[in-house]
Amino acid sequence: MTDSEIVEETIIFVKETLQNAEGGHDWFHIERVFNNTMLIAKEEDVNILVVSLGALLHDIADAKFNDGDETLGPKMAENFLLGLEVPKRIINHVTNIIKYSSFKAGLNDGKMKKKPFTSKELKVVQDADRLDAIGAIGIARAFNYGGFKNRALYDPSIPPNLNMSKEEYKKSQAPTLNHFYEKLLLLKDKMNTETGKRLAEKRHQYMIDFLEQFYQEWNPLKNLS
């Protein structure tokens, strides 16, 4: 099976698997991340098959929709790729991208005993995924997920938690607007690649402008002189 055939089979598998997924983590999210990945990869010396599969499979079984099970996604990806007879070294690389690409994977309680996995391919997929979490799409996804979880839009009495551990982040039920400060506004400075950094700048500013408008509309009397 050629690399292009493997990618096509993976696209079919992901579309079928995520056909009933929450709107911010559905096939269209995967497709956007895949397109971002291909855009960034043009400027990077990376294995195209690895980044393609990493992008397509990175949310195949997101832990937050599977009782917090962080092992399910890598297992599903591994079993699927083994069925396509993808080389084991490629599979290992892809499953590590799935394990380490998320924002929460970078959070810990200072108890990490060994350095996390890293590679140029991981950095490309990570940037591609982070780009889809910011800007206009990022705003839409944040409020879509907040509605899915029946969270408040905003509550001035609940400040953002800027020093969350991984477990605190996973269990958070905070209003959606807090998520901007706890994650989305932090992503611009966490980009790995030059292309990712450049694309993130405009999306980051869009969120800043949105928040300014949000606060003006939330309390219009505050703006009266």
Coordinates of N, CA and C in Angstrom, one line a residue:
M1 N 0.8 -1.2 0.0 CA 0.0 0.0 0.0 C 0.9 1.2 0.0
T2 N 0.6 2.2 -0.9 CA 1.4 3.4 -1.0 C 1.0 4.4 0.2
D3 N 1.9 5.4 0.4 CA 1.6 6.4 1.4 C 0.3 7.1 1.2
S4 N 0.0 7.4 -0.1 CA -1.2 8.1 -0.4 C -2.4 7.2 -0.1
E5 N -2.3 5.9 -0.4 CA -3.4 5.0 -0.1 C -3.7 4.8 1.4
I6 N -2.6 4.8 2.1 CA -2.7 4.8 3.6 C -3.4 6.0 4.1
V7 N -3.1 7.2 3.6 CA -3.7 8.4 4.0 C -5.2 8.4 3.7
E8 N -5.5 7.9 2.5 CA -6.9 7.9 2.0 C -7.7 6.9 2.9
E9 N -7.2 5.7 3.2 CA -7.9 4.8 4.1 C -8.1 5.4 5.5
T10 N -7.1 6.1 5.9 CA -7.2 6.8 7.3 C -8.3 7.8 7.3
I11 N -8.4 8.6 6.2 CA -9.4 9.6 6.1 C -10.8 8.9 6.2
I12 N -11.0 7.8 5.5 CA -12.3 7.1 5.5 C -12.6 6.6 7.0
F13 N -11.5 6.1 7.6 CA -11.7 5.5 9.0 C -12.1 6.7 10.0
V14 N -11.4 7.8 9.9 CA -11.6 8.9 10.8 C -13.0 9.5 10.6
K15 N -13.4 9.7 9.3 CA -14.8 10.2 9.0 C -15.8 9.3 9.6
E16 N -15.7 8.0 9.5 CA -16.7 7.0 10.0 C -16.7 7.1 11.5
T17 N -15.5 7.1 12.1 CA -15.4 7.1 13.6 C -16.0 8.3 14.2
L18 N -15.8 9.5 13.6 CA -16.2 10.7 14.2 C -17.5 11.3 13.7
Q19 N -18.3 10.5 13.0 CA -19.5 11.0 12.4 C -20.5 11.6 13.3
N20 N -20.5 11.2 14.6 CA -21.4 11.7 15.6 C -20.7 12.5 16.7
A21 N -19.5 13.0 16.4 CA -18.7 13.7 17.4 C -19.2 15.1 17.7
E22 N -18.8 15.6 18.8 CA -19.2 17.0 19.2 C -18.6 17.9 18.1
G23 N -19.3 19.0 17.8 CA -19.0 19.9 16.7 C -17.6 20.5 16.6
G24 N -16.9 20.6 17.8 CA -15.6 21.2 17.8 C -14.5 20.2 17.7
H25 N -14.9 18.9 17.7 CA -13.9 17.8 17.6 C -14.3 16.7 16.6
D26 N -15.0 17.2 15.6 CA -15.5 16.3 14.5 C -14.6 16.2 13.4
W27 N -15.1 15.6 12.3 CA -14.2 15.4 11.1 C -13.7 16.7 10.6
F28 N -14.6 17.8 10.6 CA -14.2 19.1 10.1 C -13.0 19.7 10.8
H29 N -13.0 19.4 12.2 CA -11.8 19.8 13.0 C -10.6 19.1 12.5
I30 N -10.7 17.8 12.3 CA -9.6 17.0 11.8 C -9.1 17.5 10.4
E31 N -10.0 17.8 9.5 CA -9.7 18.2 8.2 C -9.0 19.6 8.3
R32 N -9.4 20.5 9.1 CA -8.7 21.8 9.3 C -7.3 21.6 9.8
V33 N -7.1 20.7 10.8 CA -5.8 20.4 11.4 C -4.9 19.8 10.3
F34 N -5.5 18.9 9.5 CA -4.7 18.2 8.5 C -4.2 19.3 7.5
N35 N -5.1 20.2 7.1 CA -4.7 21.2 6.1 C -3.7 22.2 6.7
N36 N -3.9 22.5 8.0 CA -2.8 23.3 8.6 C -1.5 22.6 8.7
T37 N -1.6 21.3 8.9 CA -0.3 20.5 9.0 C 0.4 20.5 7.6
M38 N -0.4 20.3 6.6 CA 0.2 20.3 5.2 C 0.9 21.7 4.9
L39 N 0.2 22.8 5.3 CA 0.7 24.1 5.1 C 2.0 24.3 5.9
I40 N 2.1 24.0 7.1 CA 3.3 24.1 7.9 C 4.4 23.2 7.4
A41 N 4.0 22.0 7.1 CA 5.0 21.0 6.6 C 5.8 21.4 5.4
K42 N 5.2 22.3 4.6 CA 5.9 22.8 3.4 C 7.2 23.5 3.7
E43 N 7.3 24.1 4.9 CA 8.5 24.8 5.4 C 9.3 24.0 6.3
E44 N 9.0 22.8 6.6 CA 9.7 22.0 7.6 C 10.2 20.7 7.0
D45 N 11.4 20.2 7.4 CA 11.9 18.9 7.0 C 11.4 17.8 7.8
V46 N 10.2 17.3 7.4 CA 9.5 16.3 8.2 C 9.1 15.1 7.3
N47 N 8.7 14.0 8.0 CA 8.2 12.9 7.3 C 6.7 13.2 7.1
I48 N 6.3 13.3 5.8 CA 5.0 13.7 5.4 C 3.9 12.6 5.8
L49 N 4.3 11.4 5.7 CA 3.3 10.3 6.1 C 3.1 10.4 7.6
V50 N 4.1 10.6 8.4 CA 4.0 10.7 9.9 C 3.1 11.9 10.3
V51 N 3.3 13.1 9.7 CA 2.5 14.2 10.1 C 1.1 14.1 9.6
S52 N 0.9 13.5 8.4 CA -0.4 13.3 7.9 C -1.2 12.4 8.8
L53 N -0.6 11.3 9.2 CA -1.3 10.3 10.0 C -1.5 10.9 11.4
G54 N -0.5 11.6 11.9 CA -0.6 12.2 13.2 C -1.8 13.2 13.3
A55 N -1.9 14.1 12.2 CA -3.0 15.1 12.2 C -4.3 14.4 12.1
L56 N -4.4 13.4 11.2 CA -5.7 12.7 11.0 C -6.2 11.9 12.2
L57 N -5.3 11.4 13.0 CA -5.6 10.5 14.1 C -5.5 11.1 15.5
H58 N -5.1 12.4 15.5 CA -4.7 13.0 16.8 C -5.9 13.0 17.8
D59 N -7.2 13.1 17.3 CA -8.3 13.2 18.1 C -9.3 12.0 17.9
I60 N -8.7 10.9 17.5 CA -9.6 9.7 17.1 C -10.4 9.2 18.3
A61 N -9.9 9.4 19.5 CA -10.7 9.1 20.7 C -10.3 10.0 21.8
D62 N -10.7 11.3 21.7 CA -10.3 12.3 22.7 C -10.7 11.9 24.1
A63 N -9.8 12.0 25.0 CA -10.1 11.5 26.4 C -11.3 12.1 27.0
K64 N -11.5 13.4 26.7 CA -12.6 14.1 27.4 C -14.0 13.6 27.0
F65 N -14.0 12.8 25.9 CA -15.3 12.2 25.5 C -15.3 10.7 25.8
N66 N -14.3 10.3 26.5 CA -14.1 8.8 26.7 C -13.7 8.6 28.2
D67 N -14.5 9.2 29.1 CA -14.3 9.0 30.5 C -12.8 9.3 31.0
G68 N -12.1 10.2 30.3 CA -10.8 10.5 30.7 C -9.7 9.5 30.3
D69 N -10.1 8.5 29.5 CA -9.1 7.5 29.1 C -8.2 8.0 28.0
E70 N -6.9 8.3 28.4 CA -5.9 8.8 27.5 C -5.2 7.7 26.7
T71 N -5.5 6.5 27.0 CA -4.8 5.4 26.3 C -5.7 4.9 25.1
L72 N -6.9 5.2 25.1 CA -7.8 4.7 24.0 C -7.4 5.2 22.6
G73 N -7.2 6.5 22.5 CA -6.8 7.1 21.2 C -5.6 6.4 20.6
P74 N -4.4 6.4 21.3 CA -3.3 5.7 20.8 C -3.5 4.2 20.4
K75 N -4.3 3.5 21.3 CA -4.6 2.1 21.0 C -5.4 2.0 19.7
M76 N -6.4 2.8 19.5 CA -7.2 2.7 18.3 C -6.4 3.0 17.1
A77 N -5.6 4.0 17.2 CA -4.7 4.4 16.0 C -3.7 3.2 15.7
E78 N -3.1 2.7 16.7 CA -2.2 1.6 16.5 C -2.9 0.4 15.9
N79 N -4.0 0.0 16.4 CA -4.7 -1.2 15.8 C -5.1 -0.9 14.4
F80 N -5.6 0.3 14.1 CA -6.0 0.6 12.7 C -4.8 0.6 11.8
L81 N -3.7 1.2 12.2 CA -2.5 1.2 11.3 C -1.8 -0.1 11.2
L82 N -1.9 -0.9 12.2 CA -1.4 -2.3 12.1 C -2.2 -3.1 11.0
G83 N -3.5 -2.8 11.0 CA -4.3 -3.5 9.9 C -4.0 -3.1 8.5
L84 N -3.4 -1.9 8.4 CA -2.9 -1.4 7.1 C -1.5 -1.8 6.8
E85 N -0.9 -2.5 7.8 CA 0.5 -3.0 7.6 C 1.5 -1.8 7.5
V86 N 1.2 -0.7 8.2 CA 2.1 0.4 8.3 C 3.3 0.0 9.2
P87 N 4.5 0.4 8.8 CA 5.7 0.0 9.5 C 5.6 0.4 11.0
K88 N 6.1 -0.4 11.9 CA 6.0 -0.2 13.3 C 6.6 1.1 13.8
R89 N 7.7 1.5 13.2 CA 8.4 2.7 13.6 C 7.5 3.9 13.2
I90 N 6.7 3.9 12.1 CA 5.8 4.9 11.8 C 4.7 4.9 12.8
I91 N 4.1 3.8 13.1 CA 3.0 3.7 14.1 C 3.5 4.2 15.4
N92 N 4.6 3.9 15.9 CA 5.1 4.4 17.2 C 5.2 5.9 17.2
H93 N 5.7 6.4 16.1 CA 5.8 7.9 16.0 C 4.4 8.5 16.1
V94 N 3.5 8.0 15.3 CA 2.2 8.6 15.2 C 1.5 8.5 16.6
T95 N 1.6 7.3 17.3 CA 0.9 7.2 18.6 C 1.5 8.2 19.6
N96 N 2.8 8.4 19.5 CA 3.5 9.4 20.4 C 3.0 10.8 20.1
I97 N 2.7 11.1 18.9 CA 2.1 12.4 18.5 C 0.7 12.6 19.2
I98 N -0.1 11.5 19.1 CA -1.4 11.5 19.7 C -1.3 11.7 21.2
K99 N -0.3 11.1 21.8 CA -0.1 11.2 23.3 C 0.3 12.6 23.7
Y100 N 1.2 13.2 22.9 CA 1.8 14.4 23.4 C 1.5 15.7 22.7
S101 N 0.5 15.7 21.8 CA 0.2 16.9 21.0 C -0.7 17.9 21.8
S102 N -1.5 17.4 22.7 CA -2.5 18.2 23.3 C -1.9 19.2 24.3
F103 N -2.7 20.3 24.6 CA -2.2 21.3 25.5 C -2.1 20.7 26.9
K104 N -3.0 19.9 27.3 CA -3.0 19.3 28.7 C -1.8 18.4 28.9
A105 N -1.3 17.9 27.8 CA -0.1 17.0 27.9 C 1.1 17.7 28.4
G106 N 1.1 19.1 28.3 CA 2.2 19.9 28.8 C 2.1 20.3 30.2
L107 N 0.9 20.0 30.8 CA 0.6 20.4 32.2 C 1.0 19.2 33.1
N108 N 1.6 19.5 34.2 CA 1.9 18.4 35.2 C 2.1 19.0 36.5
D109 N 2.2 18.2 37.5 CA 2.4 18.6 38.9 C 3.8 18.6 39.3
G110 N 4.7 18.7 38.4 CA 6.1 18.7 38.8 C 6.6 17.3 39.1
K111 N 5.9 16.3 38.7 CA 6.2 14.9 39.1 C 6.7 14.1 37.9
M112 N 6.9 14.7 36.7 CA 7.3 14.0 35.6 C 8.7 13.5 35.8
K113 N 8.9 12.2 35.6 CA 10.2 11.5 35.9 C 11.1 11.5 34.7
K114 N 10.5 11.6 33.5 CA 11.4 11.6 32.3 C 10.9 12.7 31.3
K115 N 11.7 13.0 30.4 CA 11.4 14.1 29.4 C 10.3 13.5 28.5
P116 N 9.3 14.3 28.2 CA 8.3 13.8 27.2 C 8.8 13.7 25.8
F117 N 8.1 12.9 25.0 CA 8.5 12.6 23.6 C 8.5 14.0 22.9
T118 N 9.4 14.1 21.9 CA 9.4 15.3 21.1 C 10.0 14.9 19.7
S119 N 9.6 15.6 18.7 CA 10.1 15.4 17.3 C 9.6 16.6 16.5
K120 N 10.3 16.7 15.3 CA 9.9 17.8 14.4 C 8.4 17.6 13.9
E121 N 8.1 16.3 13.7 CA 6.7 16.0 13.3 C 5.7 16.3 14.3
L122 N 6.0 16.0 15.6 CA 5.1 16.4 16.7 C 4.9 17.9 16.7
K123 N 5.9 18.7 16.6 CA 5.8 20.1 16.6 C 5.0 20.7 15.5
V124 N 5.0 20.1 14.3 CA 4.2 20.5 13.2 C 2.7 20.2 13.5
V125 N 2.4 19.0 13.9 CA 1.0 18.7 14.2 C 0.5 19.5 15.4
Q126 N 1.3 19.7 16.4 CA 0.9 20.4 17.6 C 0.6 21.9 17.2
D127 N 1.4 22.5 16.3 CA 1.1 23.9 15.9 C -0.2 23.9 15.0
A128 N -0.4 22.9 14.2 CA -1.6 22.8 13.4 C -2.8 22.7 14.2
D129 N -2.8 21.9 15.3 CA -3.9 21.7 16.2 C -4.2 23.0 17.0
R130 N -3.1 23.6 17.4 CA -3.2 24.8 18.2 C -3.8 26.0 17.4
L131 N -3.5 26.0 16.1 CA -4.1 27.1 15.3 C -5.6 26.9 15.2
D132 N -6.1 25.7 15.2 CA -7.5 25.5 15.1 C -8.2 25.8 16.5
A133 N -7.4 26.1 17.5 CA -8.0 26.4 18.8 C -8.0 27.9 19.1
I134 N -7.5 28.7 18.1 CA -7.5 30.1 18.3 C -8.1 30.8 17.1
G135 N -8.3 32.1 17.2 CA -8.9 32.9 16.1 C -10.4 32.7 16.1
A136 N -11.0 33.0 15.0 CA -12.5 32.9 14.8 C -13.0 31.4 15.0
I137 N -12.2 30.5 14.5 CA -12.6 29.1 14.6 C -12.5 28.7 16.1
G138 N -11.4 29.1 16.7 CA -11.2 28.8 18.1 C -12.3 29.3 19.0
I139 N -12.7 30.5 18.8 CA -13.8 31.1 19.5 C -15.1 30.3 19.4
A140 N -15.4 29.9 18.1 CA -16.6 29.1 17.8 C -16.5 27.8 18.5
R141 N -15.3 27.1 18.5 CA -15.2 25.8 19.1 C -15.3 25.9 20.6
A142 N -14.7 27.0 21.2 CA -14.8 27.1 22.7 C -16.2 27.2 23.1
F143 N -17.0 28.1 22.5 CA -18.4 28.2 22.9 C -19.3 27.0 22.5
N144 N -19.0 26.4 21.5 CA -19.7 25.2 21.1 C -19.5 24.1 22.2
Y145 N -18.2 23.9 22.6 CA -18.0 22.9 23.7 C -18.6 23.4 25.0
G146 N -18.5 24.7 25.3 CA -19.1 25.1 26.5 C -20.6 24.9 26.5
G147 N -21.3 25.0 25.4 CA -22.7 24.7 25.3 C -22.9 23.2 25.4
F148 N -22.1 22.4 24.8 CA -22.2 21.0 24.9 C -22.1 20.5 26.4
K149 N -21.3 21.2 27.2 CA -21.1 20.9 28.6 C -22.0 21.7 29.5
N150 N -22.9 22.5 28.9 CA -23.8 23.4 29.7 C -23.1 24.3 30.6
R151 N -22.0 24.9 30.2 CA -21.3 25.8 31.0 C -21.7 27.3 30.8
A152 N -21.5 28.1 31.8 CA -21.8 29.5 31.7 C -20.9 30.1 30.7
L153 N -21.5 31.2 30.0 CA -20.6 31.9 29.1 C -19.5 32.6 29.8
Y154 N -19.9 33.3 30.9 CA -19.0 34.1 31.7 C -19.6 34.4 33.1
D155 N -18.8 34.4 34.1 CA -19.2 34.7 35.4 C -18.1 35.5 36.1
P156 N -18.3 36.9 36.2 CA -17.3 37.7 36.8 C -16.8 37.3 38.1
S157 N -17.6 36.5 38.9 CA -17.2 36.1 40.2 C -16.3 34.9 40.2
I158 N -16.1 34.3 39.0 CA -15.2 33.1 38.9 C -13.9 33.5 38.1
P159 N -12.8 33.8 38.7 CA -11.6 34.2 38.0 C -11.0 33.0 37.3
P160 N -10.2 33.3 36.2 CA -9.5 32.2 35.6 C -8.4 31.6 36.5
N161 N -8.2 30.3 36.4 CA -7.1 29.7 37.2 C -5.9 29.5 36.3
L162 N -4.9 30.4 36.5 CA -3.8 30.4 35.6 C -2.6 29.5 36.0
N163 N -2.8 28.7 37.0 CA -1.8 27.7 37.5 C -2.3 26.3 37.7
M164 N -3.2 25.9 36.7 CA -3.8 24.6 36.8 C -2.8 23.5 36.6
S165 N -3.0 22.4 37.4 CA -2.3 21.1 37.1 C -3.1 20.5 35.9
K166 N -2.5 19.4 35.4 CA -3.2 18.6 34.4 C -4.6 18.1 34.9
E167 N -4.6 17.6 36.1 CA -5.8 17.0 36.6 C -6.9 18.1 36.8
E168 N -6.4 19.3 37.3 CA -7.4 20.4 37.5 C -7.9 20.9 36.2
Y169 N -7.1 20.9 35.2 CA -7.5 21.3 33.8 C -8.6 20.3 33.3
K170 N -8.3 19.0 33.5 CA -9.3 18.0 33.0 C -10.6 18.1 33.7
K171 N -10.6 18.5 34.9 CA -11.9 18.5 35.7 C -12.6 19.8 35.8
S172 N -12.0 20.8 35.1 CA -12.5 22.2 35.2 C -13.9 22.3 34.6
Q173 N -14.8 23.0 35.4 CA -16.1 23.3 34.9 C -16.3 24.8 34.8
A174 N -15.3 25.5 34.6 CA -15.3 27.0 34.6 C -16.1 27.5 33.4
P175 N -16.6 28.8 33.5 CA -17.2 29.4 32.4 C -16.3 29.4 31.1
T176 N -16.9 29.4 30.0 CA -16.2 29.4 28.7 C -15.2 30.5 28.6
L177 N -15.5 31.7 29.0 CA -14.6 32.8 28.8 C -13.3 32.6 29.6
N178 N -13.3 31.9 30.7 CA -12.1 31.6 31.4 C -11.1 30.8 30.6
H179 N -11.7 30.0 29.7 CA -10.8 29.1 28.9 C -9.9 30.0 28.0
F180 N -10.3 31.2 27.6 CA -9.4 32.1 26.9 C -8.1 32.3 27.6
Y181 N -8.2 32.6 28.9 CA -7.1 33.0 29.7 C -6.3 31.7 30.2
E182 N -7.0 30.6 30.4 CA -6.4 29.4 30.8 C -5.7 28.6 29.7
K183 N -6.1 28.9 28.5 CA -5.4 28.2 27.4 C -5.3 29.0 26.1
L184 N -6.4 29.5 25.5 CA -6.3 30.0 24.2 C -5.4 31.1 24.0
L185 N -5.3 32.1 24.9 CA -4.4 33.2 24.8 C -3.0 32.9 25.1
L186 N -2.7 31.7 25.6 CA -1.4 31.2 25.8 C -0.7 30.5 24.6
L187 N -1.5 30.1 23.7 CA -1.0 29.3 22.6 C -0.1 30.0 21.6
K188 N -0.3 31.3 21.4 CA 0.5 32.0 20.5 C 2.0 31.9 20.8
D189 N 2.3 32.0 22.1 CA 3.7 31.9 22.6 C 4.2 30.5 22.8
K190 N 3.3 29.5 22.5 CA 3.8 28.1 22.6 C 4.0 27.5 21.2
M191 N 3.8 28.3 20.1 CA 4.0 27.7 18.8 C 5.5 27.3 18.6
N192 N 5.7 26.3 17.8 CA 7.0 25.7 17.6 C 7.7 26.2 16.3
T193 N 6.9 26.3 15.3 CA 7.5 26.6 13.9 C 7.3 28.0 13.6
E194 N 8.1 28.5 12.6 CA 8.0 29.9 12.2 C 6.7 30.1 11.5
T195 N 6.2 29.2 10.7 CA 4.9 29.3 10.0 C 3.8 29.4 11.1
G196 N 3.9 28.5 12.0 CA 2.9 28.5 13.1 C 2.8 29.8 13.9
K197 N 4.0 30.3 14.2 CA 4.1 31.6 14.9 C 3.5 32.7 14.1
R198 N 3.8 32.7 12.8 CA 3.3 33.8 11.9 C 1.7 33.7 11.8
L199 N 1.2 32.5 11.6 CA -0.2 32.4 11.5 C -1.0 32.7 12.8
A200 N -0.3 32.4 13.9 CA -0.9 32.5 15.2 C -1.1 34.0 15.6
E201 N -0.3 34.9 15.1 CA -0.3 36.3 15.4 C -1.7 36.9 15.1
K202 N -2.1 36.7 13.9 CA -3.4 37.3 13.5 C -4.6 36.7 14.2
R203 N -4.6 35.4 14.4 CA -5.6 34.7 15.1 C -5.7 35.2 16.6
H204 N -4.5 35.4 17.2 CA -4.4 35.8 18.6 C -5.1 37.2 18.7
Q205 N -4.7 38.1 17.8 CA -5.3 39.4 17.9 C -6.8 39.4 17.7
Y206 N -7.3 38.6 16.9 CA -8.7 38.4 16.7 C -9.4 38.1 18.0
M207 N -8.8 37.2 18.8 CA -9.4 36.9 20.1 C -9.3 38.1 21.1
I208 N -8.2 38.8 21.0 CA -8.1 40.0 21.9 C -9.2 41.0 21.5
D209 N -9.5 41.2 20.2 CA -10.5 42.1 19.8 C -11.9 41.6 20.2
F210 N -12.1 40.3 20.1 CA -13.4 39.7 20.5 C -13.6 39.9 22.0
L211 N -12.6 39.7 22.8 CA -12.8 39.9 24.3 C -13.1 41.3 24.6
E212 N -12.5 42.2 24.0 CA -12.8 43.6 24.2 C -14.2 44.0 23.9
Q213 N -14.7 43.5 22.8 CA -16.1 43.7 22.4 C -17.0 43.0 23.3
F214 N -16.7 41.8 23.8 CA -17.5 41.0 24.7 C -17.7 41.8 26.0
Y215 N -16.7 42.3 26.6 CA -16.8 43.0 27.8 C -17.6 44.3 27.7
Q216 N -17.4 44.9 26.5 CA -18.2 46.2 26.3 C -19.7 45.8 26.2
E217 N -20.1 44.7 25.6 CA -21.5 44.4 25.5 C -22.0 43.8 26.8
W218 N -21.1 43.1 27.6 CA -21.6 42.5 28.8 C -22.0 43.6 29.8
N219 N -21.3 44.7 29.9 CA -21.6 45.8 30.8 C -21.5 47.1 30.1
P220 N -22.5 47.4 29.3 CA -22.5 48.7 28.5 C -22.5 49.9 29.4
L221 N -23.1 49.8 30.6 CA -23.1 51.0 31.5 C -21.8 51.4 32.0
K222 N -20.8 50.5 32.0 CA -19.5 50.7 32.5 C -18.8 51.7 31.5
N223 N -19.2 51.7 30.3 CA -18.5 52.5 29.3 C -19.1 53.9 29.2
L224 N -20.1 54.2 30.0 CA -20.7 55.5 29.9 C -19.9 56.5 30.8
S225 N -19.7 57.7 30.3 CA -18.9 58.6 31.1 C -19.9 59.6 31.8

